[in-house]
Amino acid sequence: MPETVLYVCTTCRRPDDDPDGPRAGARLLEALRARSGPTPDLRVEAVECLSVCKRPCTVAVAAADRWTYVYGDMDPAASAEIILGGLAAYAATPDGIVPWRERPEAFRKGVIARIPPFPEPRPVPAGTLEPAE
């Protein structure tokens, strides 16, 4: 099973954030790390910005040869368990596509983007700039 990576935007700020405290994205990251523990085949990474500022808290889920998803509107206090459940369903699929009804409600409502897997690289013949057809 390929490693699943959960990227958590730590720049995300919600309107109810304490201006002197940690941002909502950073709080979500800590909650996810505390609940995920040393989970095999899962890596939780902080990223400075996912450019979805109007829908904080935002996470992205990716794995080799699978679709990548970006989700927003996560609650920093209550979403960790929901996200981890959604990741388990994602990891159990061959392509990252979890059937709609099997996705957590937060993933159904919070989906921002679905990005196809990167294609296999095509060989580039020596001395050319274009891949072989």
Protein backbone atom coordinates (compact mmCIF):
# COMPACT_ATOMS: atom_id res chain seq x y z
CA MET A 1 0.00 0.00 0.00
CA PRO A 2 1.49 3.40 -0.94
CA GLU A 3 2.15 5.96 1.76
CA THR A 4 -0.67 8.46 2.22
CA VAL A 5 0.38 12.02 2.96
CA LEU A 6 -1.90 14.47 4.72
CA TYR A 7 -0.85 18.06 4.21
CA VAL A 8 -2.25 20.47 6.79
CA CYS A 9 -2.24 24.20 6.14
CA THR A 10 -0.83 25.82 9.27
CA THR A 11 -1.41 29.33 7.93
CA CYS A 12 -5.19 28.91 8.06
CA ARG A 13 -6.88 31.34 10.42
CA ARG A 14 -10.53 31.26 11.34
CA PRO A 15 -12.50 34.37 12.33
CA ASP A 16 -12.85 33.02 15.87
CA ASP A 17 -9.07 32.50 16.33
CA ASP A 18 -7.45 34.15 19.32
CA PRO A 19 -5.06 36.69 17.73
CA ASP A 20 -2.48 35.86 20.40
CA GLY A 21 -2.85 32.07 20.18
CA PRO A 22 -1.99 29.44 17.60
CA ARG A 23 -3.87 29.58 14.32
CA ALA A 24 -6.65 27.12 13.60
CA GLY A 25 -4.54 25.20 11.06
CA ALA A 26 -1.74 24.73 13.59
CA ARG A 27 -4.26 23.49 16.17
CA LEU A 28 -5.69 21.02 13.65
CA LEU A 29 -2.18 19.76 12.86
CA GLU A 30 -1.45 19.11 16.53
CA ALA A 31 -4.78 17.31 17.01
CA LEU A 32 -4.10 15.11 13.99
CA ARG A 33 -0.58 14.26 15.12
CA ALA A 34 -1.80 13.45 18.63
CA ARG A 35 -4.53 11.11 17.35
CA SER A 36 -2.67 9.47 14.47
CA GLY A 37 0.38 8.39 16.45
CA PRO A 38 2.94 6.31 14.58
CA THR A 39 0.50 5.08 11.93
CA PRO A 40 2.17 2.98 9.24
CA ASP A 41 1.77 4.31 5.71
CA LEU A 42 0.55 7.73 6.92
CA ARG A 43 2.61 10.89 7.06
CA VAL A 44 1.12 14.12 8.44
CA GLU A 45 2.96 17.22 7.20
CA ALA A 46 2.58 20.91 7.87
CA VAL A 47 2.52 23.25 4.88
CA GLU A 48 2.61 27.01 5.07
CA CYS A 49 -0.28 27.66 2.72
CA LEU A 50 -2.65 25.75 0.48
CA SER A 51 -4.14 29.02 -0.89
CA VAL A 52 -7.69 28.27 0.24
CA CYS A 53 -7.91 31.13 2.72
CA LYS A 54 -11.66 31.58 2.34
CA ARG A 55 -12.30 28.00 3.55
CA PRO A 56 -10.06 27.36 6.57
CA CYS A 57 -8.98 24.86 7.96
CA THR A 58 -7.67 23.15 4.83
CA VAL A 59 -5.99 19.80 4.27
CA ALA A 60 -4.82 17.91 1.18
CA VAL A 61 -4.66 14.12 0.86
CA ALA A 62 -2.23 12.55 -1.61
CA ALA A 63 -0.57 9.24 -2.45
CA ALA A 64 1.41 7.91 -5.39
CA ASP A 65 -0.74 6.82 -8.33
CA ARG A 66 -3.93 8.06 -6.63
CA TRP A 67 -6.18 11.07 -6.91
CA THR A 68 -5.31 13.99 -4.62
CA TYR A 69 -8.09 15.76 -2.72
CA VAL A 70 -8.19 19.19 -1.08
CA TYR A 71 -10.73 19.70 1.71
CA GLY A 72 -11.65 22.89 3.55
CA ASP A 73 -13.92 24.10 6.32
CA MET A 74 -12.48 21.62 8.83
CA ASP A 75 -13.08 22.31 12.52
CA PRO A 76 -9.70 22.40 14.30
CA ALA A 77 -11.19 21.01 17.51
CA ALA A 78 -13.50 18.31 16.15
CA SER A 79 -12.22 17.21 12.73
CA ALA A 80 -9.16 15.10 13.56
CA GLU A 81 -11.04 11.81 14.04
CA ILE A 82 -13.22 12.49 10.98
CA ILE A 83 -10.17 13.23 8.82
CA LEU A 84 -8.34 10.12 10.03
CA GLY A 85 -11.40 8.00 9.24
CA GLY A 86 -11.56 9.50 5.77
CA LEU A 87 -7.86 8.80 5.27
CA ALA A 88 -8.36 5.15 6.16
CA ALA A 89 -11.09 4.88 3.51
CA TYR A 90 -8.85 6.68 0.98
CA ALA A 91 -5.90 4.36 1.71
CA ALA A 92 -8.12 1.29 1.26
CA THR A 93 -8.93 2.18 -2.36
CA PRO A 94 -6.77 1.32 -5.38
CA ASP A 95 -7.03 4.82 -6.86
CA GLY A 96 -7.97 7.16 -3.99
CA ILE A 97 -11.58 7.49 -5.09
CA VAL A 98 -13.84 6.70 -2.13
CA PRO A 99 -17.48 6.21 -3.16
CA TRP A 100 -19.47 9.36 -2.35
CA ARG A 101 -21.72 7.75 0.27
CA GLU A 102 -18.73 6.22 2.07
CA ARG A 103 -16.98 9.57 2.54
CA PRO A 104 -17.33 11.39 5.84
CA GLU A 105 -19.84 14.22 5.58
CA ALA A 106 -17.06 16.76 6.22
CA PHE A 107 -15.30 15.43 3.09
CA ARG A 108 -18.48 15.52 0.97
CA LYS A 109 -19.26 19.11 1.97
CA GLY A 110 -15.70 20.36 2.27
CA VAL A 111 -14.22 19.11 -1.01
CA ILE A 112 -12.47 21.92 -2.87
CA ALA A 113 -10.54 20.04 -5.55
CA ARG A 114 -9.88 16.59 -6.91
CA ILE A 115 -6.61 16.34 -8.82
CA PRO A 116 -5.77 13.36 -11.04
CA PRO A 117 -2.67 11.27 -10.44
CA PHE A 118 0.44 12.37 -12.26
CA PRO A 119 0.86 10.43 -15.50
CA GLU A 120 3.76 8.06 -15.97
CA PRO A 121 6.70 9.96 -17.44
CA ARG A 122 7.23 9.36 -21.12
CA PRO A 123 10.78 8.68 -22.29
CA VAL A 124 12.62 11.55 -23.91
CA PRO A 125 14.88 10.42 -26.75
CA ALA A 126 18.47 11.63 -26.44
CA GLY A 127 19.09 14.97 -28.14
CA THR A 128 15.40 16.07 -28.18
CA LEU A 129 13.20 18.21 -26.02
CA GLU A 130 9.95 16.38 -26.75
CA PRO A 131 8.86 13.03 -25.28
CA ALA A 132 8.60 10.10 -27.68
CA GLU A 133 5.13 9.38 -29.06
